[in-house]
Coordinates of C-alpha atoms in Angstrom, one line a residue:
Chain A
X1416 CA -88.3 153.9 -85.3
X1417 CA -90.1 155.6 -82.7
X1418 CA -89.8 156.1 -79.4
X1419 CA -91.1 152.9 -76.6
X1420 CA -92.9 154.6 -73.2
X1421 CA -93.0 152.7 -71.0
X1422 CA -95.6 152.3 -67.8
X1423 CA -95.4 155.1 -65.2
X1424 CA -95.2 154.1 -61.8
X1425 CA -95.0 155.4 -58.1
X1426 CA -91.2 155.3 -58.3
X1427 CA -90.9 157.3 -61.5
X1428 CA -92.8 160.0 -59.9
X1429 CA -90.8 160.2 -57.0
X1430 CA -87.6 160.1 -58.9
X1431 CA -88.4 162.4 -61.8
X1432 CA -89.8 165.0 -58.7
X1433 CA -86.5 164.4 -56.9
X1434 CA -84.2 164.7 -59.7
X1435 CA -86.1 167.2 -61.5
X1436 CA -86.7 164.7 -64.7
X1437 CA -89.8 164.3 -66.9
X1438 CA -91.3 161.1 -65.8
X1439 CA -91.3 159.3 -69.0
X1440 CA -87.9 159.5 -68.9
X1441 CA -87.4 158.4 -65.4
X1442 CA -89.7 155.5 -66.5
X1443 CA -87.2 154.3 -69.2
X1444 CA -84.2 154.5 -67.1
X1445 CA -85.5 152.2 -64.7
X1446 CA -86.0 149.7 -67.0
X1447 CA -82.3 150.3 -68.9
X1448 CA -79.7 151.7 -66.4
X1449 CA -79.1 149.2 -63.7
X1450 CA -79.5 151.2 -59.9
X1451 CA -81.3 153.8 -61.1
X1452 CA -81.4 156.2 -58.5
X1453 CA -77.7 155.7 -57.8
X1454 CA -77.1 156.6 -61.4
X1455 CA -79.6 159.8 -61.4
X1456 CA -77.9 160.8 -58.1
X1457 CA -74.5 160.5 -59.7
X1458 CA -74.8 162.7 -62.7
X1459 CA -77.2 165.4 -60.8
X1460 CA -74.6 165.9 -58.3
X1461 CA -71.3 165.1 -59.1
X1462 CA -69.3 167.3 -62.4
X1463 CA -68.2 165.3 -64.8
X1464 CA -64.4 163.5 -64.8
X1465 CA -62.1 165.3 -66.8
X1466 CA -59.9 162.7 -68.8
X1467 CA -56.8 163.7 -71.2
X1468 CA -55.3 161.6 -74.2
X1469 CA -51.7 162.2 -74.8
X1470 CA -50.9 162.7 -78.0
X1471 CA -47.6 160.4 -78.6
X1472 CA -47.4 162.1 -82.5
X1473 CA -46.1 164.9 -80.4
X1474 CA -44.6 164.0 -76.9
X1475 CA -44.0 160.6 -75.3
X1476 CA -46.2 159.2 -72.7
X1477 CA -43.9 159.3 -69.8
X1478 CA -42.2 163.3 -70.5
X1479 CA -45.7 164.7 -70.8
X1480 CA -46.6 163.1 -67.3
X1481 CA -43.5 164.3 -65.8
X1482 CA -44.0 167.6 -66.8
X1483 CA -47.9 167.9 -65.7
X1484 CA -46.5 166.5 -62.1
X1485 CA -44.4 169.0 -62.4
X1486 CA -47.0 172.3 -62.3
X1487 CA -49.2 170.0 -59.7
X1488 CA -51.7 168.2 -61.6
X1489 CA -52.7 164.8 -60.2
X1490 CA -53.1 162.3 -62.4
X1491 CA -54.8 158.9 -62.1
X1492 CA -54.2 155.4 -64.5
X1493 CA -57.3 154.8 -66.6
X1494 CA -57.9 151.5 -69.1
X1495 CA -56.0 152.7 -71.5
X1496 CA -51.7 153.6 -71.6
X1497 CA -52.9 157.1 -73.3
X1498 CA -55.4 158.3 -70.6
X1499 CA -55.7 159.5 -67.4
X1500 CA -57.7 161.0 -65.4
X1501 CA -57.2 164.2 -64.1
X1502 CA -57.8 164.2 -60.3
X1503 CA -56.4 168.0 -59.3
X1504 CA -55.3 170.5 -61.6
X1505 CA -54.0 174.1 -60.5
X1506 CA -54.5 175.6 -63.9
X1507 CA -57.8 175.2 -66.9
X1508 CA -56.8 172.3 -68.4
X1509 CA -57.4 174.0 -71.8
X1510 CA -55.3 176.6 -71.8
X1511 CA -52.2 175.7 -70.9
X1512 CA -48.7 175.6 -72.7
X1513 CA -48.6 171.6 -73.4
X1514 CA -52.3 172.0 -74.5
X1515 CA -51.8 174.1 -77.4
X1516 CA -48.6 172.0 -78.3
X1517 CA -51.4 169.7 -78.8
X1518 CA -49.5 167.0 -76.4
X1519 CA -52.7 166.3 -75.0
X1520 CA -56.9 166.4 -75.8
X1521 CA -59.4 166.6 -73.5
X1522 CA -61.6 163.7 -74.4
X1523 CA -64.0 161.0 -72.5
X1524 CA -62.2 157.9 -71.9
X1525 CA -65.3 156.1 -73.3
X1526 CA -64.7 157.9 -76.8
X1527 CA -61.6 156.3 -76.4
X1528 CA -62.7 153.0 -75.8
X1529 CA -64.8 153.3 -79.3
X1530 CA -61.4 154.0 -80.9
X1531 CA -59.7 151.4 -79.1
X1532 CA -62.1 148.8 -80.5
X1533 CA -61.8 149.6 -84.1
X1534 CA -57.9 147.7 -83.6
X1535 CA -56.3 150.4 -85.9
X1536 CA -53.0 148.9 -87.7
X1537 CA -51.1 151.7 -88.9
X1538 CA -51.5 151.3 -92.6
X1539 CA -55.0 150.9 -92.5
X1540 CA -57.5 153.0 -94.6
X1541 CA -60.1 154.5 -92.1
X1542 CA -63.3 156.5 -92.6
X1543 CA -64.9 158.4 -89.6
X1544 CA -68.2 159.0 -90.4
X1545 CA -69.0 161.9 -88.3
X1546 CA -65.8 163.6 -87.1
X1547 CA -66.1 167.1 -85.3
X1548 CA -64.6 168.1 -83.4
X1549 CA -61.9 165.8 -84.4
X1550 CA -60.9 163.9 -80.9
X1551 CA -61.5 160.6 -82.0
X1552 CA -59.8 160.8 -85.6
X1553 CA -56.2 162.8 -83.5
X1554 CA -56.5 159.5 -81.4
X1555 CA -56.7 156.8 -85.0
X1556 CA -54.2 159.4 -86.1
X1557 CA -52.1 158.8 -83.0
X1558 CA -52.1 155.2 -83.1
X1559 CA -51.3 154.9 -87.4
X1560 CA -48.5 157.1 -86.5
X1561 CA -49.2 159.7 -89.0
X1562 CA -49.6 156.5 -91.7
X1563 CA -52.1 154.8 -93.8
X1564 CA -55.3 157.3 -94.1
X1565 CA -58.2 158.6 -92.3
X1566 CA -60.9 160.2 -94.1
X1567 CA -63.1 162.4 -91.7
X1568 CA -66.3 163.4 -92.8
X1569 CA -67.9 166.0 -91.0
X1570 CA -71.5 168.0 -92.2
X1571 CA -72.4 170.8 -90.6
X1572 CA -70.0 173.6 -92.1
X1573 CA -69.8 175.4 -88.2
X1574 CA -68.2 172.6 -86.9
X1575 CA -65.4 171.9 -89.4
X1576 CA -63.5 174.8 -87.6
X1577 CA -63.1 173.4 -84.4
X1578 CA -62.2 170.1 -86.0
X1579 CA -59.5 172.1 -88.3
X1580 CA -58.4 173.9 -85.4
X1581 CA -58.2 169.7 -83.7
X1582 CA -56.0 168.3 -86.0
X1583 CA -53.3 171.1 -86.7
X1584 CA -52.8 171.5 -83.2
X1585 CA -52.6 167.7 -82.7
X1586 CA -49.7 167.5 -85.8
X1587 CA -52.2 165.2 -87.5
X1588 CA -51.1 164.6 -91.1
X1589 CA -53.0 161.6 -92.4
X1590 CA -56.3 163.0 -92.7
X1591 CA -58.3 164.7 -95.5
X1592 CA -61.5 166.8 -94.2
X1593 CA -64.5 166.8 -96.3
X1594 CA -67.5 168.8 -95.8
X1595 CA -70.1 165.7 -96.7
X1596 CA -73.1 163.9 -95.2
X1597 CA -71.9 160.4 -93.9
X1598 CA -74.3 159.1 -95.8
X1599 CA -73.6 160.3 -99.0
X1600 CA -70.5 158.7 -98.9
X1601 CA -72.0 155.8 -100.9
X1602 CA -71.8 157.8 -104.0
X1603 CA -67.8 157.8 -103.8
X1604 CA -66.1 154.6 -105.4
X1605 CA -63.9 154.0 -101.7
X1606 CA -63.7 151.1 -99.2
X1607 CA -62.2 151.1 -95.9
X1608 CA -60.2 148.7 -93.9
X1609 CA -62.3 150.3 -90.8
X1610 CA -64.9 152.7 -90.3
X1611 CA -65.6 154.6 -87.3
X1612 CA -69.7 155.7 -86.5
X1613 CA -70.1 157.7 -83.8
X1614 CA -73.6 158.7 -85.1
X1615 CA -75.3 162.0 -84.2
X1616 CA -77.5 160.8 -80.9
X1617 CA -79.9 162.6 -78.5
X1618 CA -76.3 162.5 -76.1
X1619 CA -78.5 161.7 -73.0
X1620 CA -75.3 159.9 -71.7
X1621 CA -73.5 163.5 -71.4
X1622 CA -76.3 164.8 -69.2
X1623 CA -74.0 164.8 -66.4
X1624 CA -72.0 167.8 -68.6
X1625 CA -74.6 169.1 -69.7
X1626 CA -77.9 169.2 -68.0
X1627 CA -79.5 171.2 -70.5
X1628 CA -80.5 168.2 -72.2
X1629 CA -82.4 166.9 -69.6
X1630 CA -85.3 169.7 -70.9
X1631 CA -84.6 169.6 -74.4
X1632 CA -84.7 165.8 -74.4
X1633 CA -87.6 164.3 -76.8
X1634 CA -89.5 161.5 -77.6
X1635 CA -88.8 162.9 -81.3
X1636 CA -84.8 163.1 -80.7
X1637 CA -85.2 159.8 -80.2
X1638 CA -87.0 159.2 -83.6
X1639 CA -85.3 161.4 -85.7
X1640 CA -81.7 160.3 -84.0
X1641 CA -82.4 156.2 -84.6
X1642 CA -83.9 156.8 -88.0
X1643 CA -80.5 158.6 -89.1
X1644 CA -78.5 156.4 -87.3
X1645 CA -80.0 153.7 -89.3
X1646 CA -79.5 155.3 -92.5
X1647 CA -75.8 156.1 -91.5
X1648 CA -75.0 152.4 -90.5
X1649 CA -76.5 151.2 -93.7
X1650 CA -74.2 153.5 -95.8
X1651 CA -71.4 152.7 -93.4
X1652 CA -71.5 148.3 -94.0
X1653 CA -71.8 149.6 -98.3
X1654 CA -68.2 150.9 -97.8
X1655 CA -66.5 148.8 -95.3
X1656 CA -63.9 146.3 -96.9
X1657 CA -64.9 142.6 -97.1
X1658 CA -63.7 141.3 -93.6
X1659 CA -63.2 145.0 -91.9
X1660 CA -64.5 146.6 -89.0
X1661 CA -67.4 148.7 -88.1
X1662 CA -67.4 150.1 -84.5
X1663 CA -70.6 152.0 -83.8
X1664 CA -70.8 153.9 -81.0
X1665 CA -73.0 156.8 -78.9
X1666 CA -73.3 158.7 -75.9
X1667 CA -77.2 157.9 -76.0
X1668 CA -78.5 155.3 -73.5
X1669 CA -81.7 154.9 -75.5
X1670 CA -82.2 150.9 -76.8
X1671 CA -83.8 152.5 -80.5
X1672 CA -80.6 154.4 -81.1
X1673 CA -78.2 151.5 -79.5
X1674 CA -79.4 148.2 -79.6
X1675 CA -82.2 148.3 -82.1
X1676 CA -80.1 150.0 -85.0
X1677 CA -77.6 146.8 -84.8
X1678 CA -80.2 144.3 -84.1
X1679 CA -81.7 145.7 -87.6
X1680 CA -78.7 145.0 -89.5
X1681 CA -77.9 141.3 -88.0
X1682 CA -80.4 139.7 -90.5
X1683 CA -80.0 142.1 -93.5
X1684 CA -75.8 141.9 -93.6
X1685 CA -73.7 138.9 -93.1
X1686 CA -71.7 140.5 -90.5
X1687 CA -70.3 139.3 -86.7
X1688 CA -71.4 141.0 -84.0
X1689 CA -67.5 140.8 -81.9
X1690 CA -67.2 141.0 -78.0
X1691 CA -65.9 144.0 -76.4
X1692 CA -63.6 143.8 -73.7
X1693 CA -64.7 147.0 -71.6
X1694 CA -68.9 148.1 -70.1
X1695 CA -71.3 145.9 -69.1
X1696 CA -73.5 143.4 -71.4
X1697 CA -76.2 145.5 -73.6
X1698 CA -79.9 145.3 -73.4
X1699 CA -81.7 141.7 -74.9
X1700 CA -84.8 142.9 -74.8
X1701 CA -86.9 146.4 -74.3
X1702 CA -90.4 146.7 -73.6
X1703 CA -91.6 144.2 -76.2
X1704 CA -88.8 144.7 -78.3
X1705 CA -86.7 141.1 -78.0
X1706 CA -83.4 141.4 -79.7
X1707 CA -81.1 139.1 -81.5
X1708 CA -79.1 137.4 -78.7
X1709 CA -75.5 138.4 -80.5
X1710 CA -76.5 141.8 -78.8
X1711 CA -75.3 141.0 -75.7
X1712 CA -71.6 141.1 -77.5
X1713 CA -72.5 145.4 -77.7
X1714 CA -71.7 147.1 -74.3
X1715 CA -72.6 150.0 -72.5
X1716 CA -71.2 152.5 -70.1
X1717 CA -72.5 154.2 -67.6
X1718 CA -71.7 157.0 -65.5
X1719 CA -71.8 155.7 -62.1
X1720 CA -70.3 152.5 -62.6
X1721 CA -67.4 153.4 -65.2
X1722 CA -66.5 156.9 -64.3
X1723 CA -67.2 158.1 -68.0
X1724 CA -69.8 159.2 -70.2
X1725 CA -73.3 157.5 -70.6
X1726 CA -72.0 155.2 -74.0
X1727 CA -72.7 152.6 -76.3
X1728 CA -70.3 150.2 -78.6
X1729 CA -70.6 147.9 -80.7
X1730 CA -68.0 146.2 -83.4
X1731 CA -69.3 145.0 -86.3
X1732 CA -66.9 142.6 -88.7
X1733 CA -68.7 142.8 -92.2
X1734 CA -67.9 138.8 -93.6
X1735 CA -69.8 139.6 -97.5
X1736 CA -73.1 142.1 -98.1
X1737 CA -75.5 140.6 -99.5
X1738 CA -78.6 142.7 -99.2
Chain B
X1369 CA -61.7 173.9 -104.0
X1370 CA -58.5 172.7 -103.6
X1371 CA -55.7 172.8 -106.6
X1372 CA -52.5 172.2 -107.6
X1373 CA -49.6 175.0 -107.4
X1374 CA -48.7 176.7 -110.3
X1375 CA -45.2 177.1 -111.6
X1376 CA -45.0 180.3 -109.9
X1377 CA -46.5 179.8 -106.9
X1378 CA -44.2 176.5 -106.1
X1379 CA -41.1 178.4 -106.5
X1380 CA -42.4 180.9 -103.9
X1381 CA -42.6 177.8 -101.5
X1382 CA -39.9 175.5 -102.0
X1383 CA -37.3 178.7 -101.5
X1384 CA -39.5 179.7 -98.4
X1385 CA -38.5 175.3 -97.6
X1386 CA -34.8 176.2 -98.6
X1387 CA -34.4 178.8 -96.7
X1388 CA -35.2 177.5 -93.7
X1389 CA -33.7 174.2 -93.7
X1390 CA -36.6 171.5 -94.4
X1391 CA -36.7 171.3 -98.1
X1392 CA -36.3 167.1 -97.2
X1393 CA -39.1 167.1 -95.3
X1394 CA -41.2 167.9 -99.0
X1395 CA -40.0 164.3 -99.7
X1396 CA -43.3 162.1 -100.1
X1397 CA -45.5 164.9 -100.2
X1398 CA -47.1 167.2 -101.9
X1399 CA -48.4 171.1 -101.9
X1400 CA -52.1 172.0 -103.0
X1401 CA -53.9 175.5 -102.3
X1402 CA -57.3 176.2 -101.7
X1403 CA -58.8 179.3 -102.7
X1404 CA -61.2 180.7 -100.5
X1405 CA -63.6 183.4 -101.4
X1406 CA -62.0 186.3 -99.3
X1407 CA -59.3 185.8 -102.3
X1408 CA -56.4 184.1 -99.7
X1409 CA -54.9 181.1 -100.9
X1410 CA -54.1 178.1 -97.8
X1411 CA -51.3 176.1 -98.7
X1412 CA -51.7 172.0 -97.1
X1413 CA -48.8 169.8 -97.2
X1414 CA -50.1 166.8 -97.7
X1415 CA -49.0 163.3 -98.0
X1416 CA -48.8 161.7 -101.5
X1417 CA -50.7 159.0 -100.1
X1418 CA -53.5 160.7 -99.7
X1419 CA -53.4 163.0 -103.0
X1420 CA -56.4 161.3 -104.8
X1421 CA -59.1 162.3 -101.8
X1422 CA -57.9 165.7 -101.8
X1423 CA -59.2 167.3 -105.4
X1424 CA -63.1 166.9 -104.5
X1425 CA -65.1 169.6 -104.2
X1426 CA -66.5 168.9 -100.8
X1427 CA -62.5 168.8 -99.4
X1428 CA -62.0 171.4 -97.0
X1429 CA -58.9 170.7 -94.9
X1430 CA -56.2 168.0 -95.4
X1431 CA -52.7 167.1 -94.1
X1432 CA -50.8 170.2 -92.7
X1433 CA -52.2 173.8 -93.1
X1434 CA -48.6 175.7 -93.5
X1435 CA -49.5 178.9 -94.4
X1436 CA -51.0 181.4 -97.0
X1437 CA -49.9 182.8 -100.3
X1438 CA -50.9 186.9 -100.7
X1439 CA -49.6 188.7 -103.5
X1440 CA -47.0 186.2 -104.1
X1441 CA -45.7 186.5 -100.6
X1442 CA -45.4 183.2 -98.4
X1443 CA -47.4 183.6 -95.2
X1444 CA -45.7 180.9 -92.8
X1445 CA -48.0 179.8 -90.1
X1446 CA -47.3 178.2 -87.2
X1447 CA -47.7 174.4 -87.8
X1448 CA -45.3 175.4 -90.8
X1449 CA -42.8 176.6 -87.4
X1450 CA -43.4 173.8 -85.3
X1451 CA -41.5 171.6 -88.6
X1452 CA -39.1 174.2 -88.8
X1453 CA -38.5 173.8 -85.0
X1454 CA -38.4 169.8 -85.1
X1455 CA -36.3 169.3 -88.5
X1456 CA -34.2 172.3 -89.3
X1457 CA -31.1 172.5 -87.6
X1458 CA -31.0 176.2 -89.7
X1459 CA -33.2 179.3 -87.8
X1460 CA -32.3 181.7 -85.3
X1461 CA -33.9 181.2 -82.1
X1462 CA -34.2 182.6 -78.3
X1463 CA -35.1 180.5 -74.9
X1464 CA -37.5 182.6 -73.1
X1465 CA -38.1 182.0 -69.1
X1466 CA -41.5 180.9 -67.8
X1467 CA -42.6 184.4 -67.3
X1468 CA -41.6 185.1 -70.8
X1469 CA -43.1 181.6 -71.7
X1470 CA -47.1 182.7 -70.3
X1471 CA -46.4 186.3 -71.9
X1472 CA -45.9 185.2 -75.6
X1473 CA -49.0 182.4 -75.3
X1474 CA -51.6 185.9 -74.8
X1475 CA -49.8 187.0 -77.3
X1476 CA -47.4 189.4 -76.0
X1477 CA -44.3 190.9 -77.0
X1478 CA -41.0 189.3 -75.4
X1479 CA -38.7 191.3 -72.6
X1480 CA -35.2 191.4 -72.6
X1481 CA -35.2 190.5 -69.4
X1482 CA -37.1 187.3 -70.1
X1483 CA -34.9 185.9 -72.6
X1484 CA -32.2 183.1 -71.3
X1485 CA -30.4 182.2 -74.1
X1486 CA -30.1 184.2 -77.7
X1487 CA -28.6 182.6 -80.8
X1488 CA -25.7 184.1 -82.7
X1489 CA -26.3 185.7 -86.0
X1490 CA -29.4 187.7 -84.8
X1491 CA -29.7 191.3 -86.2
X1492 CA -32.3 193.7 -86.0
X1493 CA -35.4 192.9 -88.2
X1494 CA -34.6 189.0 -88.0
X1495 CA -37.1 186.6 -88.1
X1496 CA -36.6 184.2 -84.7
X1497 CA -38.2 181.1 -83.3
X1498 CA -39.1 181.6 -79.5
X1499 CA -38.5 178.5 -77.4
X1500 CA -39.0 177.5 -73.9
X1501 CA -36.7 176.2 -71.3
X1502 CA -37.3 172.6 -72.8
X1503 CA -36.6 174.0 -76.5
X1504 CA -40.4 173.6 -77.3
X1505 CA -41.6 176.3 -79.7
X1506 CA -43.9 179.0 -78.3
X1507 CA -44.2 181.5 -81.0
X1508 CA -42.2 183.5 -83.7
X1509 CA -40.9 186.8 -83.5
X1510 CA -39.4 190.0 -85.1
X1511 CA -36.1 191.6 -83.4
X1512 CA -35.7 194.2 -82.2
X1513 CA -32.5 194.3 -81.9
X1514 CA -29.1 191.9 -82.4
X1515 CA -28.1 189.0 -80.1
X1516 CA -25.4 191.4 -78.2
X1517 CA -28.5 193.6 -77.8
X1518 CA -31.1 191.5 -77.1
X1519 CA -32.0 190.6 -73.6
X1520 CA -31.6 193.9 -72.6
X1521 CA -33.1 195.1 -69.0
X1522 CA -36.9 196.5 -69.0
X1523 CA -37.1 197.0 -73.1
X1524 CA -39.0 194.6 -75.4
X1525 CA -36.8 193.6 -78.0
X1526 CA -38.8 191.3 -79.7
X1527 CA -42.4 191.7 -81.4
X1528 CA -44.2 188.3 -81.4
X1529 CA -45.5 187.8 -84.7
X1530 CA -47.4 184.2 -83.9
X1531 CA -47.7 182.3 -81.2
X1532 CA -49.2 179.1 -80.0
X1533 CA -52.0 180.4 -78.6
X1534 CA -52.8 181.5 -82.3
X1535 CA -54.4 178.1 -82.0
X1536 CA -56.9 179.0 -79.5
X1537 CA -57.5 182.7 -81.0
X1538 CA -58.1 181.7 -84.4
X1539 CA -60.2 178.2 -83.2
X1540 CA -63.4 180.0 -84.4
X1541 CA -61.8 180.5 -87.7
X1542 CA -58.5 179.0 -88.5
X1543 CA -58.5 178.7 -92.1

């Protein structure tokens, strides 16, 4: 699927010159990310929120926030029980003693969200597509208890250490690790009561953390991500359970690796697009790209207006394939 | 590729369980090794549940990394502690202070003068878990020297053999 560029205007040109964007990108955003220049102005000059998850397989919620008050840190409520937002902090955050208990990880609330959606029970069988470094299959872990089992897949060798290094910390004991392509997992005889996609993307959404990415940032990421991402989700709704759950998610805020990959599975899959309770409505159409109007049940997240990562969801219920 | 135990190499582990008090916690579970290339064998705990996705060829970490066989010798690590710490009611132990508590998580070996609390039973060349304040395990360490003996004034009397920032130092390569 490649890439849609858009018109150039005045405005572009004076926001990708102020913001230090190429202008094709600029040109995009305006059409996708609603108040623009509030958004580009929020992620050049404000860092990133840090968020932690607490990790109940090891501490309960409550002794882990008493003892962070305790050596100062300020923490703030978020959406979720599990995570907060760390407001002031007189120590890293990564390197102190309740960090390598593995009572907490520092993760995005919006990859939390993703997790949240998938409605783990705690006997569930769950695949997670693409795993490293491991935050989002410690937080299934977390909420099965320990129970039921996660398969992780995860393909590029270098970052099966960090992931290793992820779940021991974290106590996680329900998980096997395999060094496999997600979609390769077709040629295994297993179906899953949920499975969890959060697909390699071009991860504009973590510009804010990283602004390296506003250079290396392609119109041929974008191609190469959505046509992989397409190939994942396929393989994905061939191993999810009659009546289970797909949540796809990415920290991309382009339409062809968000809203085009699901709309090209609506009319191939007899699946239900569900609502999500958290972000705002996703994109119904994009340059002259119209989608399927069950779309608007997929959400996004932005920066400026959700305090989180740039991020897309969407949660898929798979009723029978028929290709 | 991972494997089943053999004969041999089970014994080795379930004394190594016995000794230190969580041979129940092998209940619903089961051992498997994986043999790397540098010749170590990492022994996983894993739970039975999960047995028939662990014997692929593309498996490369499952359940609970406990700790190495070499040359027939049990190499605990210290995920294999932390169960040791919440289960066993059977290990020697000290409660280190906070300044003791940042020493051991660089790595560092433990004061006299840091340690609060020193189990009975401890003679030189013991094997001890090192807890803080809150009883939360920080590391594992050799003596030094016996409990009567041990928090003395200015000397380190105990080498730390692992700790939890192990985590962080081996995160580039922990198994």
């Amino acid at each position: 699927m490649s890439c849609i560029l858009l018109p150039k205007s005045e405005k572009s040109y004076q926001l990708a010159t102020k913001y230090n964007f190429k202008e094709w990108m600029i040109a995009r955003y305006l059409a996708i990310v609603p108040d623009t220049e509030k958004f580009l102005d929020y992620i050049n000059n404000r860092a990133s929120n840090q968020y932690i998850r607490i990790n109940s397989l090891k501490i309960d919620i409550d002794t882990l926030k008493q003892k962070l008050l305790d050596k100062d840190f300020k923490l703030e409520k978020t959406l979720l029980s599990e995570v907060f937002l760390i407001k002031e902090s007189k120590f890293p955050i990564g390197a102190t003693m309740e960090y390598l208990s593995g009572y907490y990880y520092i993760q995005d609330l919006s990859s939390c969200l993703a997790v949240e959606c998938l409605d783990i029970e705690e006997h569930d069988v769950v695949l997670d597509m693409a795993a490293s470094p491991g935050g989002k299959t410690s937080f299934m872990a977390q909420k099965m208890n320990n129970r039921g089992m996660i398969l992780a897949l995860e393909s590029e060798r270098k970052r099966l250490r960090k992931m290793m290094f992820n779940l021991s910390r974290c106590g996680v004991m329900n998980t096997v690790l395999w060094n496999l392509k997600g979609e390769k997992i077709i040629n295994y005889d297993f179906k899953f009561d949920k499975v969890l996609l959060d697909a390699p993307c071009s991860c504009d959404g973590i510009m804010q953390k990283d602004p390296t990415r506003k250079l290396t940032y392609t119109t041929e990421t974008i191609r190469y991500c959505s046509i992989r991402q397409s190939h994942l989700i396929e393989s994905a709704l061939k191993v999810v359970k009659p009546n289970g759950l797909l949540v796809y998610a990415t920290c991309s805020l382009a339409p062809e690796e968000n809203e085009f990959v699901i709309n090209s599975i609506i009319d191939k899959y007899d699946i239900t697009v569900e609502s999500i309770n958290y972000g705002v409505d996703s994109l119904l159409n994009f340059g002259d790209k119209i989608m399927n109007k069950s779309i608007k049940f997929t959400k996004r997240l932005y920066p400026h207006i959700h305090n989180t990562a740039g991020f897309f969801i969407a949660k898929i219920r798979l009723n029978n394939i028929n290709k | 590729m991972f494997r089943i135990l053999t004969r041999q190499e089970k014994t080795i582990i379930l004394r190594e369980f016995n000794k230190w008090g969580i041979f129940n916690y092998l209940q619903d579970k089961v051992l498997a090794v994986k043999e790397c290339e540098n010749s170590i064998k990492y022994l996983f705990l894993i739970p039975s549940v999960l047995e028939n996705l662990i014997f692929y060829p593309c498996t490369c970490y499952g359940g609970l990394p406990i700790g190495n066989l070499h040359k027939k010798k049990f190499l605990p690590s210290i995920t294999f502690f932390n169960v040791v710490a919440k289960y066993s009611n059977n290990f020697l132990y000290v409660i280190v202070n906070s300044d003791g508590e940042k020493l051991i998580l660089y790595g560092r070996d433990v004061f006299g003068n840091s340690i609060e609390y020193a189990s009975p039973g401890i003679e030189e060349n013991s094997i001890i878990l090192i807890l803080s304040e809150s009883k939360e395990l920080l590391g594992v360490g050799r003596s030094r020297f016996s409990t009567t003996k041990i928090k003395e004034n200015g000397k380190v009397t105990i080498n730390t053999l692992l700790d939890l920032g192990t985590y962080l130092r081996l995160e580039k390569n922990p198994i």
